[in-house]
Short mmCIF file of C-alpha atoms in Angstrom, two decimals:
data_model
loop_
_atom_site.label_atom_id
_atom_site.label_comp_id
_atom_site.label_asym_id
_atom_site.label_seq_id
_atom_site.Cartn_x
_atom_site.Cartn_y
_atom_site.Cartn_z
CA UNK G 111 6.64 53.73 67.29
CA UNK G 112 4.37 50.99 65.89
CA UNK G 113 5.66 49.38 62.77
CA UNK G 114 3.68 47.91 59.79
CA UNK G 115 3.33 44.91 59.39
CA UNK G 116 1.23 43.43 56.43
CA UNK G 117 0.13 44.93 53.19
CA UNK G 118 -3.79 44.87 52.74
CA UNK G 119 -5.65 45.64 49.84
CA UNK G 120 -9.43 44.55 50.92
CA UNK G 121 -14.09 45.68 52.41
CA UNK G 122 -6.59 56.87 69.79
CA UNK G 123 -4.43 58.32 70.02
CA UNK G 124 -2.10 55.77 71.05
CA UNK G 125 -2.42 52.97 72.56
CA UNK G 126 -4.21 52.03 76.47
CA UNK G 127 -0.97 51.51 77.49
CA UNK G 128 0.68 54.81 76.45
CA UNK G 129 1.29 57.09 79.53
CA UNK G 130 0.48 60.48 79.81
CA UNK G 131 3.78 61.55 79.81
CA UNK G 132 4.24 60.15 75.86
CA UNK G 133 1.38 62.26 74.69
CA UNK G 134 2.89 65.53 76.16
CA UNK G 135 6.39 64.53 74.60
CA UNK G 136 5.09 64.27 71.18
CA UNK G 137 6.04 67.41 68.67
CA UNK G 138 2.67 67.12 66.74
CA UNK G 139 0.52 67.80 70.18
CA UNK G 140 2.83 70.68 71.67
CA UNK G 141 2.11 72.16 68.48
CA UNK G 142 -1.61 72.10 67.95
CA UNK G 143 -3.68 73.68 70.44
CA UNK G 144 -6.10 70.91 69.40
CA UNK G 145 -3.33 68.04 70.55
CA UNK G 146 -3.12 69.78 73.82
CA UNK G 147 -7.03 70.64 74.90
CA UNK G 148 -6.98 66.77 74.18
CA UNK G 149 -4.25 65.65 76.97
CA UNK G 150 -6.07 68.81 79.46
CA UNK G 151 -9.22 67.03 78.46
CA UNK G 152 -8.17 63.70 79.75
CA UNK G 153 -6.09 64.94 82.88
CA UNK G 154 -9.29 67.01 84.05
CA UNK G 155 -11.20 63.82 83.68
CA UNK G 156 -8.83 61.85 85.39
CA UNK G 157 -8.63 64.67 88.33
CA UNK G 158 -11.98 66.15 88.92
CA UNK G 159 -14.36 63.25 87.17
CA UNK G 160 -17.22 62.96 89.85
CA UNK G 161 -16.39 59.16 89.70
CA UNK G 162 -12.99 57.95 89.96
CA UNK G 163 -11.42 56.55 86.94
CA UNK G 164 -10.16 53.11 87.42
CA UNK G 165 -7.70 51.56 85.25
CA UNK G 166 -10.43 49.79 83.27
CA UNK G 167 -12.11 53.16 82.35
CA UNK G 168 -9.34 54.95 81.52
CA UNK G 169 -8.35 52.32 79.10
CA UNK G 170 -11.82 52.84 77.52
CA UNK G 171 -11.64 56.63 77.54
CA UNK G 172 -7.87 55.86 75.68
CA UNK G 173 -9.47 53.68 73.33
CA UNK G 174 -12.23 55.95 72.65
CA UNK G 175 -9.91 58.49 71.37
CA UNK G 176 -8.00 56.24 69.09
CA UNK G 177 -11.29 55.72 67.58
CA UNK G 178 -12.23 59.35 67.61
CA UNK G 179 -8.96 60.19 65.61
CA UNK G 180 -9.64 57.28 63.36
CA UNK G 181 -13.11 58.14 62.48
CA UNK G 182 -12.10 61.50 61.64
CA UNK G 183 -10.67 61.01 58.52
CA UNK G 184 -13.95 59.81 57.25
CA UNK G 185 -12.07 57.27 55.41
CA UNK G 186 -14.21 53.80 55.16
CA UNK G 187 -10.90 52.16 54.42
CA UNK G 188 -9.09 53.44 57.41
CA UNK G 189 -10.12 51.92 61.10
CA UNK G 190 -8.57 50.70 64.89
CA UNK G 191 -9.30 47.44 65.64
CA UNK G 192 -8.96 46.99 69.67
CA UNK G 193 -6.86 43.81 70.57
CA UNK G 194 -8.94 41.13 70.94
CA UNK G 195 -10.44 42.04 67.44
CA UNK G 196 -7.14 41.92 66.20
CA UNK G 197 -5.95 38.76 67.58
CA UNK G 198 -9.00 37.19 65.60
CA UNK G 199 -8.06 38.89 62.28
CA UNK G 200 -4.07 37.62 62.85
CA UNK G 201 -5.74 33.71 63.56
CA UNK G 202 -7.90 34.11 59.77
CA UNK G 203 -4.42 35.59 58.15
CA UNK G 204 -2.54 32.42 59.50
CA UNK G 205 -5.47 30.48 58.06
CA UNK G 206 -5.97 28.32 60.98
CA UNK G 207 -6.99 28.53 64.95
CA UNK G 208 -8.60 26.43 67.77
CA UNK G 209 -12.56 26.53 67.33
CA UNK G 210 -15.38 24.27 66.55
CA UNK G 211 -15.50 24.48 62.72
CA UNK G 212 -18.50 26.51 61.91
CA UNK G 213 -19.17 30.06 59.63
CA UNK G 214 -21.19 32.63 60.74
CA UNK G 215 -22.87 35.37 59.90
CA UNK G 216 -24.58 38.63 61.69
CA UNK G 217 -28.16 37.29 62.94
CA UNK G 218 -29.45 40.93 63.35
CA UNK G 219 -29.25 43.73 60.21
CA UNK G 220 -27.19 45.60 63.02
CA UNK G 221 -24.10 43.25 62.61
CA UNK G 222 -24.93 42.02 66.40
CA UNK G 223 -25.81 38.72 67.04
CA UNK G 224 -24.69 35.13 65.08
CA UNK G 225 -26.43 32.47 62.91
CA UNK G 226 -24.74 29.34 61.44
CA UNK G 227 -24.70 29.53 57.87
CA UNK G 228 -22.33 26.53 57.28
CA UNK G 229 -21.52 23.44 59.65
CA UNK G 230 -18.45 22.09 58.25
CA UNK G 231 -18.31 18.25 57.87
CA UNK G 232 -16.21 16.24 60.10
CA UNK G 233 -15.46 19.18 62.73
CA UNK G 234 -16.25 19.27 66.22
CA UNK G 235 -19.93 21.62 65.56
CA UNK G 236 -20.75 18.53 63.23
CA UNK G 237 -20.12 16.09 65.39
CA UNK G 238 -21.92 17.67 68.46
CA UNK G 239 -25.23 18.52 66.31
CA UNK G 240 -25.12 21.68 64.74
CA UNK G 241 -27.28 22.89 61.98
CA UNK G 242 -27.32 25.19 59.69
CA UNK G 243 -29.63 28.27 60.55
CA UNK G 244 -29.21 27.44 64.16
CA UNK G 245 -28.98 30.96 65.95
CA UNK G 246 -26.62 31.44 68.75
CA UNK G 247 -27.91 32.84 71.67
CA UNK G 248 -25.54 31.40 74.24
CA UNK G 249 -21.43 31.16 74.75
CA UNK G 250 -20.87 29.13 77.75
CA UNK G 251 -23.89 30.72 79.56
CA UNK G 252 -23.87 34.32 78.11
CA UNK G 253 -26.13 35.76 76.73
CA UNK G 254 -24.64 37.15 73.14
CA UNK G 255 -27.75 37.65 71.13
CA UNK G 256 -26.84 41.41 71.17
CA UNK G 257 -22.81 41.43 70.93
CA UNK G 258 -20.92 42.63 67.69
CA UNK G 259 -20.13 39.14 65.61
CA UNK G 260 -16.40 40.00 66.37
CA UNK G 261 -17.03 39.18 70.35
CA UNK G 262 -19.00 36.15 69.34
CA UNK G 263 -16.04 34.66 67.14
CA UNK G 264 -13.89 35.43 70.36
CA UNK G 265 -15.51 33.88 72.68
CA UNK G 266 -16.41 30.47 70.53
CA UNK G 267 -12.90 30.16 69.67
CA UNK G 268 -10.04 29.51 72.37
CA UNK G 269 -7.37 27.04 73.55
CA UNK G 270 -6.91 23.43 72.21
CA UNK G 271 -8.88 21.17 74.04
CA UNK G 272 -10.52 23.28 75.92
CA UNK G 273 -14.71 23.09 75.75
CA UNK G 274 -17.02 25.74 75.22
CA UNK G 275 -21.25 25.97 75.87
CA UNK G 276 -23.17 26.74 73.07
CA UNK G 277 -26.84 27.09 73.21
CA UNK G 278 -28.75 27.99 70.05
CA UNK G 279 -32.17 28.70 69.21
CA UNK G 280 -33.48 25.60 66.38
CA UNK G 281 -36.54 26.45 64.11
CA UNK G 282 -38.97 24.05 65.02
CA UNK G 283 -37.61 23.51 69.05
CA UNK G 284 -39.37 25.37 71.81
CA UNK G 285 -36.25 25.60 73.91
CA UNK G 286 -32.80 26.82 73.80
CA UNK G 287 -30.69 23.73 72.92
CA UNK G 288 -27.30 23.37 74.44
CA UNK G 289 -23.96 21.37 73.20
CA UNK G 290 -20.76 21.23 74.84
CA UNK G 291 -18.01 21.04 72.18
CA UNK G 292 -14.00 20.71 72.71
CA UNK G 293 -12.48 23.18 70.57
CA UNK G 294 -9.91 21.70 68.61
CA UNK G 295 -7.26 23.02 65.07
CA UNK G 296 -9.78 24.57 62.76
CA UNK G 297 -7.76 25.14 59.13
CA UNK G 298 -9.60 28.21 57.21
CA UNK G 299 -9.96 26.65 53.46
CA UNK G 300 -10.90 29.83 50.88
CA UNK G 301 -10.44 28.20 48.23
CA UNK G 302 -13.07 25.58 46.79
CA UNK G 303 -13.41 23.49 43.56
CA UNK G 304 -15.69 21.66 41.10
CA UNK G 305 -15.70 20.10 37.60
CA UNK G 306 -18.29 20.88 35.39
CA UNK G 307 -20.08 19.95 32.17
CA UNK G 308 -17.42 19.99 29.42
CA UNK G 309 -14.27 19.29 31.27
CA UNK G 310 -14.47 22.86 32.72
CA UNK G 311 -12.93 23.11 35.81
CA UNK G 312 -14.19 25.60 38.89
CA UNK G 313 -12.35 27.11 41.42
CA UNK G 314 -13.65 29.91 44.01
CA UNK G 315 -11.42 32.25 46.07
CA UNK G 316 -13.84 33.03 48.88
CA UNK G 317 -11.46 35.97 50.39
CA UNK G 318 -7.37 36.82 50.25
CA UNK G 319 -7.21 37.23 53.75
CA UNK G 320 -5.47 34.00 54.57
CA UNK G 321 -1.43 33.35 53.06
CA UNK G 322 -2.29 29.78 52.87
CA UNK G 323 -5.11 31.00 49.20
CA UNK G 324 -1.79 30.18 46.52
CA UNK G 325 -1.25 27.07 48.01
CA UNK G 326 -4.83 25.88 48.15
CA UNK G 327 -5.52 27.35 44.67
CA UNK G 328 -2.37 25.24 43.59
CA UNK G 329 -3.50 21.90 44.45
CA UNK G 330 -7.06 22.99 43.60
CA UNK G 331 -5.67 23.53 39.92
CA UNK G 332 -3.62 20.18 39.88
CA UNK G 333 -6.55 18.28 41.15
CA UNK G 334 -8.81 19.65 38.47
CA UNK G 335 -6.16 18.62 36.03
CA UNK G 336 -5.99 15.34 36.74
CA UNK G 337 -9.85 14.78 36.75
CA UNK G 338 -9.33 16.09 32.78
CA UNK G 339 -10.38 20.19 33.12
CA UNK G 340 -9.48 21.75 30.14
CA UNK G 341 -11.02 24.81 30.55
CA UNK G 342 -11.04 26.96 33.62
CA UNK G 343 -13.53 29.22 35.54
CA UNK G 344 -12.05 31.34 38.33
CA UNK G 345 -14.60 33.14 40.45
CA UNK G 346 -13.60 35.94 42.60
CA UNK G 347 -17.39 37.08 43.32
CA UNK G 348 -18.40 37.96 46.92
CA UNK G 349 -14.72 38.29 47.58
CA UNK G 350 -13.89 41.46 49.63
CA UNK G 351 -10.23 41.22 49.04
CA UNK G 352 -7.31 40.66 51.77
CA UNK G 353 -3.68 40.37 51.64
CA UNK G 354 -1.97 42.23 48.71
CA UNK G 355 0.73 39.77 47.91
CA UNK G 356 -1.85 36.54 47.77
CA UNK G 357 -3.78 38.83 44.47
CA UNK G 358 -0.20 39.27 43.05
CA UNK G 359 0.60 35.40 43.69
CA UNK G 360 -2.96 34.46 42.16
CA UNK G 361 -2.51 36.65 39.25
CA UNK G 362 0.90 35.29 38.62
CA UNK G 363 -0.17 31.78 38.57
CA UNK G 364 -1.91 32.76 35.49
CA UNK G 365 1.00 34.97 33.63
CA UNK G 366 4.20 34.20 32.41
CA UNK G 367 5.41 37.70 31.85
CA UNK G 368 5.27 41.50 33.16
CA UNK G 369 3.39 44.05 35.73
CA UNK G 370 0.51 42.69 37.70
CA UNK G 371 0.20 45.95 39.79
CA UNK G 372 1.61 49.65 40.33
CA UNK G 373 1.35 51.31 43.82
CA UNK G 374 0.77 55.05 43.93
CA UNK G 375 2.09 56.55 47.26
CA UNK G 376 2.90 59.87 48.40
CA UNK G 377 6.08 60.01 46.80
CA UNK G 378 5.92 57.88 43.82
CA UNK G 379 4.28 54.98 41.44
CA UNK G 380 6.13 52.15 40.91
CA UNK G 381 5.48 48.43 40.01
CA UNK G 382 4.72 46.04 42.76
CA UNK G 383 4.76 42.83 41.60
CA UNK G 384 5.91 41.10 38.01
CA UNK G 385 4.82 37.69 36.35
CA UNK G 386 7.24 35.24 36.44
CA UNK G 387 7.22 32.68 33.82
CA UNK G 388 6.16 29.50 35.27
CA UNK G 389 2.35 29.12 35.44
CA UNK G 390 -0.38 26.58 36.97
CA UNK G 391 -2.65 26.87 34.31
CA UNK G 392 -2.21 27.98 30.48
CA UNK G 393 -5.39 26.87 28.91
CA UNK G 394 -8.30 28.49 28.02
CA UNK G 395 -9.88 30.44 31.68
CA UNK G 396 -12.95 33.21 32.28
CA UNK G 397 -13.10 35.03 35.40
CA UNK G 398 -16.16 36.04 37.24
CA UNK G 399 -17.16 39.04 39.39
CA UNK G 400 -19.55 41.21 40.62
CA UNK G 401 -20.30 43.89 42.80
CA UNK G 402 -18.56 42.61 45.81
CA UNK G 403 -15.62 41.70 44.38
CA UNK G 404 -13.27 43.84 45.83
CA UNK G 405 -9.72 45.23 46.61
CA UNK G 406 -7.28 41.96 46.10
CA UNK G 407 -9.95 40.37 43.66
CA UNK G 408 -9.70 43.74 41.68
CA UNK G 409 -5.87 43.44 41.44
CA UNK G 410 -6.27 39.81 39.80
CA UNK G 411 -9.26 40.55 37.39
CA UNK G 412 -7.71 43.57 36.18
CA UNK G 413 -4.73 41.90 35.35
CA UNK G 414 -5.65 39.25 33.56
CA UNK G 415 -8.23 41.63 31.92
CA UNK G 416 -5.19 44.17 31.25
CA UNK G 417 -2.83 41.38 29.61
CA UNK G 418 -6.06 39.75 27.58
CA UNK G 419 -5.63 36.39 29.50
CA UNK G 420 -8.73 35.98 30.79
CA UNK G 421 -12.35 37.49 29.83
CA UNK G 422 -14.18 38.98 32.85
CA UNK G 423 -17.58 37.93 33.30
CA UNK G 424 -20.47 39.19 35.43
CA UNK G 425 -21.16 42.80 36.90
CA UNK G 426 -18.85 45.82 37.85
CA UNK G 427 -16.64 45.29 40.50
CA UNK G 428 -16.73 47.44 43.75
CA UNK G 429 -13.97 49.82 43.27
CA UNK G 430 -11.59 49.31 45.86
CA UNK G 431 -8.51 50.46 44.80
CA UNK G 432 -6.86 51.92 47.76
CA UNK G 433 -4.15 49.20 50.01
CA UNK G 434 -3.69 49.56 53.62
CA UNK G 435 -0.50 49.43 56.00
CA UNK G 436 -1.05 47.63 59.45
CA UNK G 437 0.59 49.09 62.31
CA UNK G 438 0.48 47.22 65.56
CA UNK G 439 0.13 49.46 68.25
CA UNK G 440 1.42 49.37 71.92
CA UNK G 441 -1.85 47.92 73.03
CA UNK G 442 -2.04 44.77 70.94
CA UNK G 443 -4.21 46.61 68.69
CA UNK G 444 -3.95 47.56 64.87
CA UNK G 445 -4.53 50.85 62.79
CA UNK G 446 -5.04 49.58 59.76
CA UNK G 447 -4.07 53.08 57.54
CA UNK G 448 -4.47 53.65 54.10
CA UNK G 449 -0.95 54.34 52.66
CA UNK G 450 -0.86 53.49 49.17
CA UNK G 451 -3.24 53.64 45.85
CA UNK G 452 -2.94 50.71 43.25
CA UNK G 453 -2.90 50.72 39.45
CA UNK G 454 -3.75 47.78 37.19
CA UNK G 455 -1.03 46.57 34.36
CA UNK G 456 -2.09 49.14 31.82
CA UNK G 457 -1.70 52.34 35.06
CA UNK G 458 -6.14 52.05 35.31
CA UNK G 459 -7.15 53.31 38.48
CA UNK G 460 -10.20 51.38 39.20
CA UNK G 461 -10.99 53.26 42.71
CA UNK G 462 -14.86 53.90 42.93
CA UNK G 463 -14.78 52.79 39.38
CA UNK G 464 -14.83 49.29 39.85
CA UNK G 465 -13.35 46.56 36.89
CA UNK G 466 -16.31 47.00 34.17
CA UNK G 467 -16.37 43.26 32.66
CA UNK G 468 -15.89 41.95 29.41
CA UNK G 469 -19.32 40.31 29.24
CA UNK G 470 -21.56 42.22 32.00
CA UNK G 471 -24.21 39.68 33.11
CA UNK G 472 -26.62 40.76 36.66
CA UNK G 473 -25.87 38.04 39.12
CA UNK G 474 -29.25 36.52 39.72
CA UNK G 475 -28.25 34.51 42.42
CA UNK G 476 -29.64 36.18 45.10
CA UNK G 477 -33.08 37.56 43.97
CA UNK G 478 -34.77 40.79 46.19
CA UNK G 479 -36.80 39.47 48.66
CA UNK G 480 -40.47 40.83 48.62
CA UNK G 481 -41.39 43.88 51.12
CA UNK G 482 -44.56 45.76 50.66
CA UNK G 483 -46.80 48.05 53.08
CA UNK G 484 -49.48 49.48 52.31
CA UNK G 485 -53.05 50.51 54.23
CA UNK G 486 -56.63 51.79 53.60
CA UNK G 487 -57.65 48.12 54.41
CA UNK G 488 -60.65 47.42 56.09
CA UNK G 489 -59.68 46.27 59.72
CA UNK G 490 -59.04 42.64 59.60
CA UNK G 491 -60.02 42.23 56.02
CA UNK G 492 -57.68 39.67 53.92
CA UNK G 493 -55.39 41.67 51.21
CA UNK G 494 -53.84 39.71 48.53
CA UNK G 495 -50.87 40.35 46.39
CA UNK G 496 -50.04 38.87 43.40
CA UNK G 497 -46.48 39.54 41.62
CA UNK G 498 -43.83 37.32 40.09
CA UNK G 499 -46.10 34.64 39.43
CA UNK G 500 -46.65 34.07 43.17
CA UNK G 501 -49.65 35.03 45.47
CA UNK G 502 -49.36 36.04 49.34
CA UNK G 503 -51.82 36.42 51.31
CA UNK G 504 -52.09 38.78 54.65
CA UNK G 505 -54.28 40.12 57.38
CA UNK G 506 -54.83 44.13 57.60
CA UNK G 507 -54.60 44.73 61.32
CA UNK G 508 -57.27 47.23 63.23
CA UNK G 509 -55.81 50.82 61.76
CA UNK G 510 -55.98 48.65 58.29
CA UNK G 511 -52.39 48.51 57.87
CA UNK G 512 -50.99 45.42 56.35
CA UNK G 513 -47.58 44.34 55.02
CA UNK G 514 -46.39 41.51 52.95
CA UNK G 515 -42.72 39.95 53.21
CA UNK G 516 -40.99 37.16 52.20
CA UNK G 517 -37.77 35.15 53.65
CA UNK G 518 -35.14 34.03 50.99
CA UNK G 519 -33.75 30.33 51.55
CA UNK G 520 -30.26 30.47 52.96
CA UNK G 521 -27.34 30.18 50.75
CA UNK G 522 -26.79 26.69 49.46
CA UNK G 523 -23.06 25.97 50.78
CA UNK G 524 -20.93 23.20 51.00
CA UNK G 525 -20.16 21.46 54.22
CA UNK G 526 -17.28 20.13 53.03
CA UNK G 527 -14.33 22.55 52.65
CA UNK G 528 -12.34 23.15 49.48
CA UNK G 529 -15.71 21.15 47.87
CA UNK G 530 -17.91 23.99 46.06
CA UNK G 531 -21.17 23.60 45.37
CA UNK G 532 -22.41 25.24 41.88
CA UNK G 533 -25.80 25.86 40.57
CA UNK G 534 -25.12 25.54 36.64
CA UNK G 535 -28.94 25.79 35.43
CA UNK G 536 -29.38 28.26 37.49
CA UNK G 537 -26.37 30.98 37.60
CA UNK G 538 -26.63 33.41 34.54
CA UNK G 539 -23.10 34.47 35.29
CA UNK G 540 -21.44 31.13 35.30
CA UNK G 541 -23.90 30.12 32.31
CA UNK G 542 -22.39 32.58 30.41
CA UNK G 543 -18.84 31.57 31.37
CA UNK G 544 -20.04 28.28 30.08
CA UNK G 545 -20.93 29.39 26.95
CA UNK G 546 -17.79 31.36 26.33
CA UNK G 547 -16.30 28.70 27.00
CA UNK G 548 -17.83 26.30 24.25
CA UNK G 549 -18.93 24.44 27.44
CA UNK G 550 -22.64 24.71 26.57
#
């Protein structure tokens, strides 16, 4: 059977490569009617299909039913990933693989598509040309303007040494503009770090998913030290979570003594994890969070929250407070199976509840971008708006419709990893931390 193999706490049957003959010897499908109309189902395919099913396709119907069983429980923290996704996910856990040293994000609202968001200095993307807000539309001559982000990641990333195509679509350039780049070791940094005003120091944990975050937030912390922080600001916002037992080690680095988090299973609760005395940091800290801080960032805000280490700053947290089992399956692929419920130092269940802060402050960093409709225009007449202190300006078309929208800048990040870039004037969360902190 497939064993687990990491603890997660983060946002089909069998496998392709399971024979008939395994489905019809399992107890659970001689039993259910259900479990065997499903191996009929596929054997009457198989036989009487008007096309023949090739290996390829019956691989796909295969897959299709782990999914189908999967999306069944209607669990959003419960999903198959097929190999290849899975191989990706296992290179971001190791926290390093062969690529050209770029972030990405979905270029379409429907996940599809990819957009550089951040060119990392130094790599091979940087070195080749690469901007920021350059859209990819090519991977060594394929068209991948419409493929799932997943598929884009796997086909930009590969062997050392080896070169891939990329053509991308530049504001401002009337063609598609192509760069051939030799992949080379990529090292995933999630943690970043800044001094500020006051001899605060900053640190960022972008995501838990990578078992190299306690080391990087170690020297992070040291490095701060020496540049004279005496103060500390920890900001787990925007992070979805990731491996269980990096939140535990995080937390830890901050407490000298007791539980940082109870599991609830089927059978029992019992503590996880427990402080142990030494420490990288016993000064004065706040954390911050907001609604996308999730799963893993959950377990360490609560916990320092629980044992009054550390006020929490910002907005409610996401409620995440289920942790997941992987299971590699027979296929290469995972089932990544909720198993387990956590509970914060004091036994809180925070799941869709969410951490409520100390201090609640809205995160303004990312205002609501304007998007109006409206009609009852005269045909090509100019309509005006005026809100926020701004004015557009737009063109009703012949049925005297007319719309007004507005693009938000991208994301100020910085191109140089484990370097964060902070807006102080700017950031009512961290302003706040600030002034908690005596800082301001």
């Amino acid at each position: 059977m497939a064993h687990p193999r990491l603890l997660w706490a983060g946002v089909a049957l069998l496998s392709a490569a399971l024979g008939l003959a395994q489905f019809g010897g399992s107890a659970a499908f001689e039993r259910n009617p259900n479990g065997k109309a499903l191996i009929e189902t596929y054997e009457i395919i198989q036989e009487q299909y008007l096309e023949p099913i090739d290996h390829e396709r019956a691989d796909e119907l295969l897959q299709g039913g782990i999914s189908g069983i999967v999306g069944a429980l209607d669990d959003p923290f419960t999903s198959y990933s097929p190999p290849r996704n899975a191989h990706i996910r296992e290179e971001d856990v190791r926290g390093e693989f062969f690529g050209i040293g770029v972030q990405i994000a979905p270029a379409n609202p429907d996940g599809t598509g990819a957009k550089i968001v951040n060119v990392f200095r130094g790599g091979p993307a940087f070195g080749a040309g690469l901007k920021t807000g350059d859209v990819i539309v090519e991977v060594d001559g394929e068209d991948v303007t419409e493929l799932p982000l997943f598929d884009i990641v796997a086909k930009i990333r590969g062997p050392k040494g080896t070169q891939v195509s990329i053509g991308v679509r530049r504001k401002g350039a009337s063609a598609v503009l192509r760069f051939e780049i030799v992949r080379r070791k990529i090292e995933i940094v999630s943690v970043s770090k800044a001094m500020l005003p006051g001899n605060v120091g900053y640190v960022a944990i972008e995501t838990f998913l990578n078992v190299k975050v306690i080391e990087q937030l170690r020297k992070a912390v040291t490095d701060l030290k020496q540049q004279g922080a005496t103060r500390l600001v920890l900001d787990l916002r925007d992070n979805g979570g990731g491996l269980l037992d990096q939140g535990c080690q995080v937390a830890d680095a901050f407490l000298k003594r007791g539980v940082i988090v109870y599991t609830r299973d089927r059978r029992s609760t019992r503590a996880y994890c427990e402080a142990s005395p030494r420490t990288i940091w016993d000064d004065e800290m706040v954390v911050l969070v907001n609604g996308s801080s999730a799963s893993a960032s959950e377990i360490v805000a609560g916990a320092l929250q629980d044992k009054e280490r550390a006020e929490v700053v910002g907005e409610q947290t996401f409620g995440k407070g289920v942790g997941q089992n992987v299971f590699t399956l027979a296929n290469g692929g995972e089932l990544t199976l909720v198993t387990f419920e956590w509970l914060t130092p004091k036994k809180r269940s925070i799941h869709e509840q969410g951490v409520t802060p100390d201090v609640e402050v809205r995160d303004n960093r990312f205002p609501t971008p304007l998007a109006f409709e409206g009609l009852g225009a005269e045909p090509g007449a100019q309509v005006t708006l005026s809100t926020g202190g701004k004015t557009y300006t737009t063109t009703a078309d012949e049925e005297g419709k007319f719309s007004f929208s507005e693009e938000l800048p991208p994301r100020a990040l910085s191109d140089v990893q484990g370097e964060a870039k902070v807006d102080v004037e700017n950031d009512a969360i961290l302003k706040k931390a600030l002034e908690l902190l005596g800082a301001r």
